[in-house]
PDB file of C-alpha atoms and ligand atoms in Angstrom:
ATOM      1  CA  MET B 154       2.020  -2.818  58.974  1.00  0.00           C
ATOM      2  CA  ASP B 155       0.373  -4.668  56.118  1.00  0.00           C
ATOM      3  CA  VAL B 156      -0.288  -2.815  52.901  1.00  0.00           C
ATOM      4  CA  ALA B 157      -0.216  -5.940  50.730  1.00  0.00           C
ATOM      5  CA  LEU B 158      -3.740  -5.593  49.384  1.00  0.00           C
ATOM      6  CA  ALA B 159      -3.419  -1.960  48.507  1.00  0.00           C
ATOM      7  CA  TRP B 160      -0.524  -2.577  46.091  1.00  0.00           C
ATOM      8  CA  ASP B 161      -2.746  -4.663  43.840  1.00  0.00           C
ATOM      9  CA  GLU B 162      -5.647  -2.241  44.013  1.00  0.00           C
ATOM     10  CA  ALA B 163      -3.392   0.607  42.922  1.00  0.00           C
ATOM     11  CA  GLY B 164      -1.926  -1.441  40.069  1.00  0.00           C
ATOM     12  CA  TRP B 165       1.489  -1.738  41.693  1.00  0.00           C
ATOM     13  CA  GLU B 166       3.785  -4.774  41.823  1.00  0.00           C
ATOM     14  CA  ARG B 167       4.427  -5.783  45.418  1.00  0.00           C
ATOM     15  CA  LEU B 168       8.089  -6.648  46.065  1.00  0.00           C
ATOM     16  CA  ALA B 169       7.811  -6.933  49.852  1.00  0.00           C
ATOM     17  CA  PRO B 170       5.045  -6.090  52.335  1.00  0.00           C
ATOM     18  CA  HIS B 171       6.308  -2.506  52.484  1.00  0.00           C
ATOM     19  CA  VAL B 172       7.943  -2.135  49.056  1.00  0.00           C
ATOM     20  CA  GLY B 173       6.387  -1.924  45.604  1.00  0.00           C
ATOM     21  CA  ARG B 174       6.994  -0.607  42.179  1.00  0.00           C
ATOM     22  CA  ARG B 175       5.071   0.370  39.085  1.00  0.00           C
ATOM     23  CA  ARG B 176       6.160   0.304  35.470  1.00  0.00           C
ATOM     24  CA  LEU B 177       4.897   3.569  34.041  1.00  0.00           C
ATOM     25  CA  PRO B 178       3.302   3.598  30.600  1.00  0.00           C
ATOM     26  CA  VAL B 179       4.939   4.725  27.345  1.00  0.00           C
ATOM     27  CA  TRP B 180       8.592   4.962  28.435  1.00  0.00           C
ATOM     28  CA  ASP B 181       8.381   2.054  30.899  1.00  0.00           C
ATOM     29  CA  CYS B 182      10.209   3.926  33.653  1.00  0.00           C
ATOM     30  CA  THR B 183       9.938   2.136  37.000  1.00  0.00           C
ATOM     31  CA  ALA B 184       8.719   4.109  40.000  1.00  0.00           C
ATOM     32  CA  GLY B 185       9.149   2.683  43.495  1.00  0.00           C
ATOM     33  CA  LEU B 186       7.548   3.212  46.884  1.00  0.00           C
ATOM     34  CA  VAL B 187       8.950   2.249  50.288  1.00  0.00           C
ATOM     35  CA  VAL B 188       6.538   2.528  53.199  1.00  0.00           C
ATOM     36  CA  GLY B 189       7.775   3.134  56.727  1.00  0.00           C
ATOM     37  CA  GLY B 190       5.871   3.618  59.957  1.00  0.00           C
ATOM     38  CA  ASP B 191       6.023   7.419  59.763  1.00  0.00           C
ATOM     39  CA  ALA B 192       7.236   8.310  56.298  1.00  0.00           C
ATOM     40  CA  ALA B 193       7.045   7.054  52.722  1.00  0.00           C
ATOM     41  CA  LEU B 194       9.704   7.319  50.033  1.00  0.00           C
ATOM     42  CA  MET B 195       8.804   7.581  46.348  1.00  0.00           C
ATOM     43  CA  ILE B 196      11.556   6.699  43.926  1.00  0.00           C
ATOM     44  CA  GLU B 197      11.264   8.627  40.644  1.00  0.00           C
ATOM     45  CA  ALA B 198       8.633  11.215  39.768  1.00  0.00           C
ATOM     46  CA  GLY B 199       7.410  10.239  36.301  1.00  0.00           C
ATOM     47  CA  ALA B 200       7.723  12.067  32.982  1.00  0.00           C
ATOM     48  CA  THR B 201       5.098  14.795  33.382  1.00  0.00           C
ATOM     49  CA  LEU B 202       3.282  16.659  36.110  1.00  0.00           C
ATOM     50  CA  ARG B 203       0.225  14.534  35.398  1.00  0.00           C
ATOM     51  CA  GLU B 204       2.220  11.323  35.777  1.00  0.00           C
ATOM     52  CA  GLY B 205       3.759  12.611  39.005  1.00  0.00           C
ATOM     53  CA  ALA B 206       0.314  13.516  40.335  1.00  0.00           C
ATOM     54  CA  GLU B 207      -0.954  10.020  39.465  1.00  0.00           C
ATOM     55  CA  LEU B 208       1.930   8.475  41.363  1.00  0.00           C
ATOM     56  CA  ARG B 209       1.218  10.669  44.366  1.00  0.00           C
ATOM     57  CA  THR B 210      -2.478   9.773  44.300  1.00  0.00           C
ATOM     58  CA  GLN B 211      -1.771   6.054  43.937  1.00  0.00           C
ATOM     59  CA  ALA B 212       0.636   6.245  46.849  1.00  0.00           C
ATOM     60  CA  ARG B 213      -2.077   7.816  49.009  1.00  0.00           C
ATOM     61  CA  GLY B 214      -4.318   4.886  48.155  1.00  0.00           C
ATOM     62  CA  ILE B 215      -1.624   2.386  49.065  1.00  0.00           C
ATOM     63  CA  LEU B 216      -0.681   4.185  52.271  1.00  0.00           C
ATOM     64  CA  GLY B 217      -4.263   4.783  53.405  1.00  0.00           C
ATOM     65  CA  GLY B 218      -5.291   6.702  56.502  1.00  0.00           C
ATOM     66  CA  GLY B 219      -4.647  10.076  54.897  1.00  0.00           C
ATOM     67  CA  ARG B 220      -0.928   9.404  54.705  1.00  0.00           C
ATOM     68  CA  ARG B 221       1.108  10.747  51.827  1.00  0.00           C
ATOM     69  CA  VAL B 222       4.546  10.574  50.264  1.00  0.00           C
ATOM     70  CA  THR B 223       7.051  12.474  52.415  1.00  0.00           C
ATOM     71  CA  HIS B 224      10.332  11.794  50.571  1.00  0.00           C
ATOM     72  CA  LEU B 225      11.327  11.548  46.923  1.00  0.00           C
ATOM     73  CA  ALA B 226      14.555  10.116  45.490  1.00  0.00           C
ATOM     74  CA  LEU B 227      15.559  10.896  41.902  1.00  0.00           C
ATOM     75  CA  THR B 228      17.999   8.338  40.506  1.00  0.00           C
ATOM     76  CA  HIS B 229      19.290  10.481  37.642  1.00  0.00           C
ATOM     77  CA  PRO B 230      18.394  13.505  35.538  1.00  0.00           C
ATOM     78  CA  HIS B 231      16.465  12.001  32.617  1.00  0.00           C
ATOM     79  CA  PHE B 232      13.051  13.381  31.728  1.00  0.00           C
ATOM     80  CA  ASP B 233      11.084  10.177  32.291  1.00  0.00           C
ATOM     81  CA  HIS B 234      12.410   9.961  35.872  1.00  0.00           C
ATOM     82  CA  VAL B 235      12.327  13.588  37.066  1.00  0.00           C
ATOM     83  CA  LEU B 236       9.860  15.788  35.188  1.00  0.00           C
ATOM     84  CA  GLY B 237       6.931  14.891  37.442  1.00  0.00           C
ATOM     85  CA  ALA B 238       8.774  16.180  40.501  1.00  0.00           C
ATOM     86  CA  ALA B 239       6.674  19.333  40.851  1.00  0.00           C
ATOM     87  CA  ALA B 240       3.740  17.092  41.759  1.00  0.00           C
ATOM     88  CA  PHE B 241       5.679  16.328  44.932  1.00  0.00           C
ATOM     89  CA  ALA B 242       6.125  19.910  46.084  1.00  0.00           C
ATOM     90  CA  GLY B 243       6.571  19.958  49.831  1.00  0.00           C
ATOM     91  CA  VAL B 244       8.308  16.577  50.127  1.00  0.00           C
ATOM     92  CA  GLU B 245      11.994  16.116  50.918  1.00  0.00           C
ATOM     93  CA  VAL B 246      13.800  15.515  47.611  1.00  0.00           C
ATOM     94  CA  TYR B 247      17.106  13.624  47.320  1.00  0.00           C
ATOM     95  CA  GLY B 248      19.548  13.282  44.461  1.00  0.00           C
ATOM     96  CA  ALA B 249      23.207  12.620  43.835  1.00  0.00           C
ATOM     97  CA  VAL B 250      25.393  15.610  44.621  1.00  0.00           C
ATOM     98  CA  GLY B 251      25.320  18.065  41.705  1.00  0.00           C
ATOM     99  CA  LEU B 252      21.861  17.013  40.527  1.00  0.00           C
ATOM    100  CA  ASP B 253      20.224  20.199  41.844  1.00  0.00           C
ATOM    101  CA  ARG B 254      22.545  22.391  39.808  1.00  0.00           C
ATOM    102  CA  LEU B 255      22.214  20.256  36.727  1.00  0.00           C
ATOM    103  CA  LEU B 256      18.415  20.407  36.906  1.00  0.00           C
ATOM    104  CA  ALA B 257      18.557  24.187  37.390  1.00  0.00           C
ATOM    105  CA  GLU B 258      20.839  24.727  34.428  1.00  0.00           C
ATOM    106  CA  GLY B 259      19.484  21.936  32.252  1.00  0.00           C
ATOM    107  CA  ARG B 260      15.754  22.687  32.188  1.00  0.00           C
ATOM    108  CA  GLU B 261      15.763  23.486  28.499  1.00  0.00           C
ATOM    109  CA  GLU B 262      17.629  20.289  27.654  1.00  0.00           C
ATOM    110  CA  LEU B 263      15.206  18.254  29.735  1.00  0.00           C
ATOM    111  CA  ARG B 264      12.240  19.906  28.070  1.00  0.00           C
ATOM    112  CA  ALA B 265      13.674  19.300  24.611  1.00  0.00           C
ATOM    113  CA  SER B 266      14.541  15.700  25.447  1.00  0.00           C
ATOM    114  CA  ALA B 267      11.002  15.076  26.696  1.00  0.00           C
ATOM    115  CA  VAL B 268       9.483  16.538  23.530  1.00  0.00           C
ATOM    116  CA  GLY B 269      11.928  14.522  21.427  1.00  0.00           C
ATOM    117  CA  HIS B 270      10.696  11.380  23.161  1.00  0.00           C
ATOM    118  CA  GLY B 271       7.040  12.175  22.567  1.00  0.00           C
ATOM    119  CA  VAL B 272       5.882  14.210  25.578  1.00  0.00           C
ATOM    120  CA  ALA B 273       3.357  16.851  24.507  1.00  0.00           C
ATOM    121  CA  PRO B 274       5.180  20.195  24.176  1.00  0.00           C
ATOM    122  CA  ASP B 275       2.873  21.999  26.630  1.00  0.00           C
ATOM    123  CA  ALA B 276       3.251  19.265  29.242  1.00  0.00           C
ATOM    124  CA  ALA B 277       7.037  19.227  28.842  1.00  0.00           C
ATOM    125  CA  ALA B 278       7.284  23.014  29.138  1.00  0.00           C
ATOM    126  CA  GLU B 279       5.047  23.081  32.214  1.00  0.00           C
ATOM    127  CA  ALA B 280       6.995  20.329  33.952  1.00  0.00           C
ATOM    128  CA  ALA B 281      10.361  21.933  33.146  1.00  0.00           C
ATOM    129  CA  ASP B 282       9.174  25.351  34.360  1.00  0.00           C
ATOM    130  CA  LEU B 283       7.926  23.982  37.660  1.00  0.00           C
ATOM    131  CA  LEU B 284      10.659  21.387  38.187  1.00  0.00           C
ATOM    132  CA  VAL B 285      11.435  20.766  41.840  1.00  0.00           C
ATOM    133  CA  ARG B 286      15.100  20.372  42.593  1.00  0.00           C
ATOM    134  CA  PRO B 287      16.608  18.147  45.263  1.00  0.00           C
ATOM    135  CA  ARG B 288      17.317  19.912  48.521  1.00  0.00           C
ATOM    136  CA  HIS B 289      19.384  16.984  49.809  1.00  0.00           C
ATOM    137  CA  ALA B 290      22.578  16.143  47.941  1.00  0.00           C
ATOM    138  CA  VAL B 291      23.867  12.617  48.492  1.00  0.00           C
ATOM    139  CA  CYS B 292      27.634  12.108  48.481  1.00  0.00           C
ATOM    140  CA  GLY B 293      28.564   8.573  49.375  1.00  0.00           C
ATOM    141  CA  GLU B 294      25.692   7.038  51.326  1.00  0.00           C
ATOM    142  CA  TRP B 295      22.749   8.467  53.250  1.00  0.00           C
ATOM    143  CA  THR B 296      20.513   6.479  55.588  1.00  0.00           C
ATOM    144  CA  LEU B 297      16.908   7.549  55.613  1.00  0.00           C
ATOM    145  CA  ASP B 298      14.793   6.432  58.577  1.00  0.00           C
ATOM    146  CA  LEU B 299      11.171   6.036  57.506  1.00  0.00           C
ATOM    147  CA  GLY B 300      10.016   4.897  60.952  1.00  0.00           C
ATOM    148  CA  GLY B 301       8.609   1.595  62.135  1.00  0.00           C
ATOM    149  CA  GLY B 302      12.014  -0.063  61.769  1.00  0.00           C
ATOM    150  CA  VAL B 303      12.240   0.730  58.051  1.00  0.00           C
ATOM    151  CA  GLN B 304      15.458   2.362  56.923  1.00  0.00           C
ATOM    152  CA  VAL B 305      16.691   2.771  53.384  1.00  0.00           C
ATOM    153  CA  LEU B 306      20.129   3.586  52.104  1.00  0.00           C
ATOM    154  CA  LEU B 307      20.561   6.151  49.357  1.00  0.00           C
ATOM    155  CA  ALA B 308      23.867   5.499  47.631  1.00  0.00           C
ATOM    156  CA  ASN B 309      25.682   7.673  45.115  1.00  0.00           C
ATOM    157  CA  VAL B 310      27.060   4.770  43.090  1.00  0.00           C
ATOM    158  CA  GLY B 311      27.877   6.552  39.833  1.00  0.00           C
ATOM    159  CA  PRO B 312      28.902   7.941  37.572  1.00  0.00           C
ATOM    160  CA  GLY B 313      27.868   5.549  34.832  1.00  0.00           C
ATOM    161  CA  HIS B 314      24.543   5.915  33.041  1.00  0.00           C
ATOM    162  CA  THR B 315      24.874   9.634  33.896  1.00  0.00           C
ATOM    163  CA  ALA B 316      27.171  11.737  36.073  1.00  0.00           C
ATOM    164  CA  HIS B 317      24.517  11.653  38.842  1.00  0.00           C
ATOM    165  CA  ASP B 318      23.446   8.054  39.486  1.00  0.00           C
ATOM    166  CA  LEU B 319      21.730   7.338  42.785  1.00  0.00           C
ATOM    167  CA  ALA B 320      20.659   3.844  43.921  1.00  0.00           C
ATOM    168  CA  VAL B 321      18.232   3.024  46.718  1.00  0.00           C
ATOM    169  CA  LEU B 322      18.775  -0.043  48.907  1.00  0.00           C
ATOM    170  CA  VAL B 323      15.981  -1.432  51.042  1.00  0.00           C
ATOM    171  CA  PRO B 324      17.582  -3.853  53.520  1.00  0.00           C
ATOM    172  CA  ALA B 325      16.200  -7.351  53.958  1.00  0.00           C
ATOM    173  CA  GLY B 326      13.466  -7.876  56.529  1.00  0.00           C
ATOM    174  CA  PRO B 327      12.063 -10.985  58.201  1.00  0.00           C
ATOM    175  CA  ASP B 328       9.821 -11.677  55.207  1.00  0.00           C
ATOM    176  CA  SER B 329      11.561  -9.798  52.420  1.00  0.00           C
ATOM    177  CA  PRO B 330      14.880  -9.874  50.561  1.00  0.00           C
ATOM    178  CA  GLU B 331      17.192  -6.939  50.008  1.00  0.00           C
ATOM    179  CA  ILE B 332      15.830  -4.771  47.234  1.00  0.00           C
ATOM    180  CA  VAL B 333      17.974  -2.438  45.142  1.00  0.00           C
ATOM    181  CA  PHE B 334      16.424   0.239  42.950  1.00  0.00           C
ATOM    182  CA  CYS B 335      19.099   0.638  40.293  1.00  0.00           C
ATOM    183  CA  GLY B 336      17.875   3.540  38.180  1.00  0.00           C
ATOM    184  CA  ASP B 337      19.018   3.161  34.591  1.00  0.00           C
ATOM    185  CA  LEU B 338      22.384   1.677  35.558  1.00  0.00           C
ATOM    186  CA  VAL B 339      20.516  -1.567  34.881  1.00  0.00           C
ATOM    187  CA  GLU B 340      17.923  -2.118  32.181  1.00  0.00           C
ATOM    188  CA  GLU B 341      16.102  -5.362  31.504  1.00  0.00           C
ATOM    189  CA  SER B 342      13.740  -4.455  28.677  1.00  0.00           C
ATOM    190  CA  GLY B 343      16.504  -3.440  26.292  1.00  0.00           C
ATOM    191  CA  GLU B 344      20.160  -2.650  26.019  1.00  0.00           C
ATOM    192  CA  PRO B 345      21.150   0.046  28.555  1.00  0.00           C
ATOM    193  CA  GLN B 346      20.847   3.481  27.012  1.00  0.00           C
ATOM    194  CA  ALA B 347      24.146   5.372  26.893  1.00  0.00           C
ATOM    195  CA  GLY B 348      23.740   8.947  25.693  1.00  0.00           C
ATOM    196  CA  ASP B 349      26.065  11.921  25.554  1.00  0.00           C
ATOM    197  CA  ASP B 350      25.787  12.340  29.313  1.00  0.00           C
ATOM    198  CA  ALA B 351      26.892   8.766  30.117  1.00  0.00           C
ATOM    199  CA  VAL B 352      30.290   8.059  31.666  1.00  0.00           C
ATOM    200  CA  PRO B 353      30.936   4.677  30.013  1.00  0.00           C
ATOM    201  CA  GLU B 354      34.394   4.033  31.435  1.00  0.00           C
ATOM    202  CA  ARG B 355      33.006   4.248  34.982  1.00  0.00           C
ATOM    203  CA  TRP B 356      29.772   2.323  34.386  1.00  0.00           C
ATOM    204  CA  PRO B 357      31.090  -1.201  35.157  1.00  0.00           C
ATOM    205  CA  ALA B 358      32.511   0.025  38.470  1.00  0.00           C
ATOM    206  CA  ALA B 359      29.116   1.522  39.334  1.00  0.00           C
ATOM    207  CA  LEU B 360      27.557  -1.908  38.783  1.00  0.00           C
ATOM    208  CA  ASP B 361      30.203  -3.419  41.077  1.00  0.00           C
ATOM    209  CA  ARG B 362      29.074  -0.984  43.782  1.00  0.00           C
ATOM    210  CA  LEU B 363      25.440  -1.944  43.170  1.00  0.00           C
ATOM    211  CA  LEU B 364      26.337  -5.628  43.555  1.00  0.00           C
ATOM    212  CA  ASP B 365      28.282  -4.858  46.735  1.00  0.00           C
ATOM    213  CA  LEU B 366      25.254  -3.061  48.127  1.00  0.00           C
ATOM    214  CA  GLY B 367      22.684  -5.698  47.335  1.00  0.00           C
ATOM    215  CA  GLY B 368      24.696  -8.884  47.487  1.00  0.00           C
ATOM    216  CA  GLN B 369      23.912 -12.218  45.933  1.00  0.00           C
ATOM    217  CA  ASP B 370      20.301 -12.611  47.030  1.00  0.00           C
ATOM    218  CA  ALA B 371      18.864  -9.157  46.389  1.00  0.00           C
ATOM    219  CA  LEU B 372      16.099  -8.258  43.992  1.00  0.00           C
ATOM    220  CA  TYR B 373      17.513  -5.713  41.562  1.00  0.00           C
ATOM    221  CA  VAL B 374      14.887  -3.343  40.181  1.00  0.00           C
ATOM    222  CA  PRO B 375      16.026  -1.859  36.864  1.00  0.00           C
ATOM    223  CA  GLY B 376      15.029   1.547  35.603  1.00  0.00           C
ATOM    224  CA  HIS B 377      13.242  -0.192  32.742  1.00  0.00           C
ATOM    225  CA  GLY B 378      11.983  -3.755  32.631  1.00  0.00           C
ATOM    226  CA  ALA B 379      11.389  -6.759  34.855  1.00  0.00           C
ATOM    227  CA  VAL B 380      13.024  -7.263  38.246  1.00  0.00           C
ATOM    228  CA  VAL B 381      16.312  -9.167  37.901  1.00  0.00           C
ATOM    229  CA  ASP B 382      18.858 -10.972  40.074  1.00  0.00           C
ATOM    230  CA  ALA B 383      22.557 -10.543  40.791  1.00  0.00           C
ATOM    231  CA  ALA B 384      23.516 -12.889  37.959  1.00  0.00           C
ATOM    232  CA  PHE B 385      21.704 -10.640  35.471  1.00  0.00           C
ATOM    233  CA  VAL B 386      23.506  -7.543  36.805  1.00  0.00           C
ATOM    234  CA  ARG B 387      26.863  -9.328  36.580  1.00  0.00           C
ATOM    235  CA  ALA B 388      26.117 -10.367  33.005  1.00  0.00           C
ATOM    236  CA  GLN B 389      25.077  -6.827  32.099  1.00  0.00           C
ATOM    237  CA  ARG B 390      28.295  -5.552  33.668  1.00  0.00           C
ATOM    238  CA  ALA B 391      30.312  -7.885  31.447  1.00  0.00           C
ATOM    239  CA  THR B 392      28.365  -6.833  28.358  1.00  0.00           C
ATOM    240  CA  LEU B 393      28.826  -3.131  29.108  1.00  0.00           C
ATOM    241  CA  ALA B 394      32.530  -3.566  29.867  1.00  0.00           C
ATOM    242  CA  ALA B 395      32.980  -5.271  26.491  1.00  0.00           C
ATOM    243  CA  ARG B 396      30.822  -2.660  24.728  1.00  0.00           C
ATOM    244  CA  PHE B 397      32.808   0.230  26.196  1.00  0.00           C
ATOM    245  CA  GLY B 398      36.195  -1.469  26.079  1.00  0.00           C
ATOM    246  CA  VAL B 399      36.879  -1.196  29.815  1.00  0.00           C
ATOM    247  CA  SER B 400      37.569  -3.866  32.441  1.00  0.00           C
TER     248      SER B 400
HETATM  249 ZN1  LIG U 722      18.104   7.281  32.026  1.00  0.00          ZN
END
């Protein structure tokens, strides 16, 4: 399977022959795509239905042959990561255990947060009304077989940035390193955002679990910003531990 050319054409950054990511405009949320022989996993859904639909369309271009996204992983319940989920109706949706309930009960908060961050009120209301909730709750770790020898590991590594932090590990292949999609547990483009829903005292331990998953040589893909290495994640762990006064 070689989809290398299609990543560029779709405006995506190729991380491995079968793995890419795109930094979405405005809020700079990273979306990821992992392509297997039978199935394709999108990571994050974008901030609006329109953004989700764009991601889905771009994925079809990358996949080719009439293939489409079959699985969606949501790393945590912030508007810029989840509000496009309705564009993926019909796919298998995964989140950390408890995310489905939080999204059901927290629609209004999500809508208000989106509007507060500059999403048009109509678009925010539409996306919150139609929000698709995860049907698959990940406790611990969940291996997803995408076919063609491609498996990914969904890992409930939180809490930290939120109470529902999910990471996605793509194991190393013959011509690719391990790749860890970190959600907003790691941010490169600015200081990690810690809101009212963060669990600061547990955040450093969540980064330890991320580092255990990916190891020394992995590419770590932050929720916002450029791809980083293990040294960056370790440094961010130290900074957060000092900031929150935990070890
Ligand atoms: Zn976030």
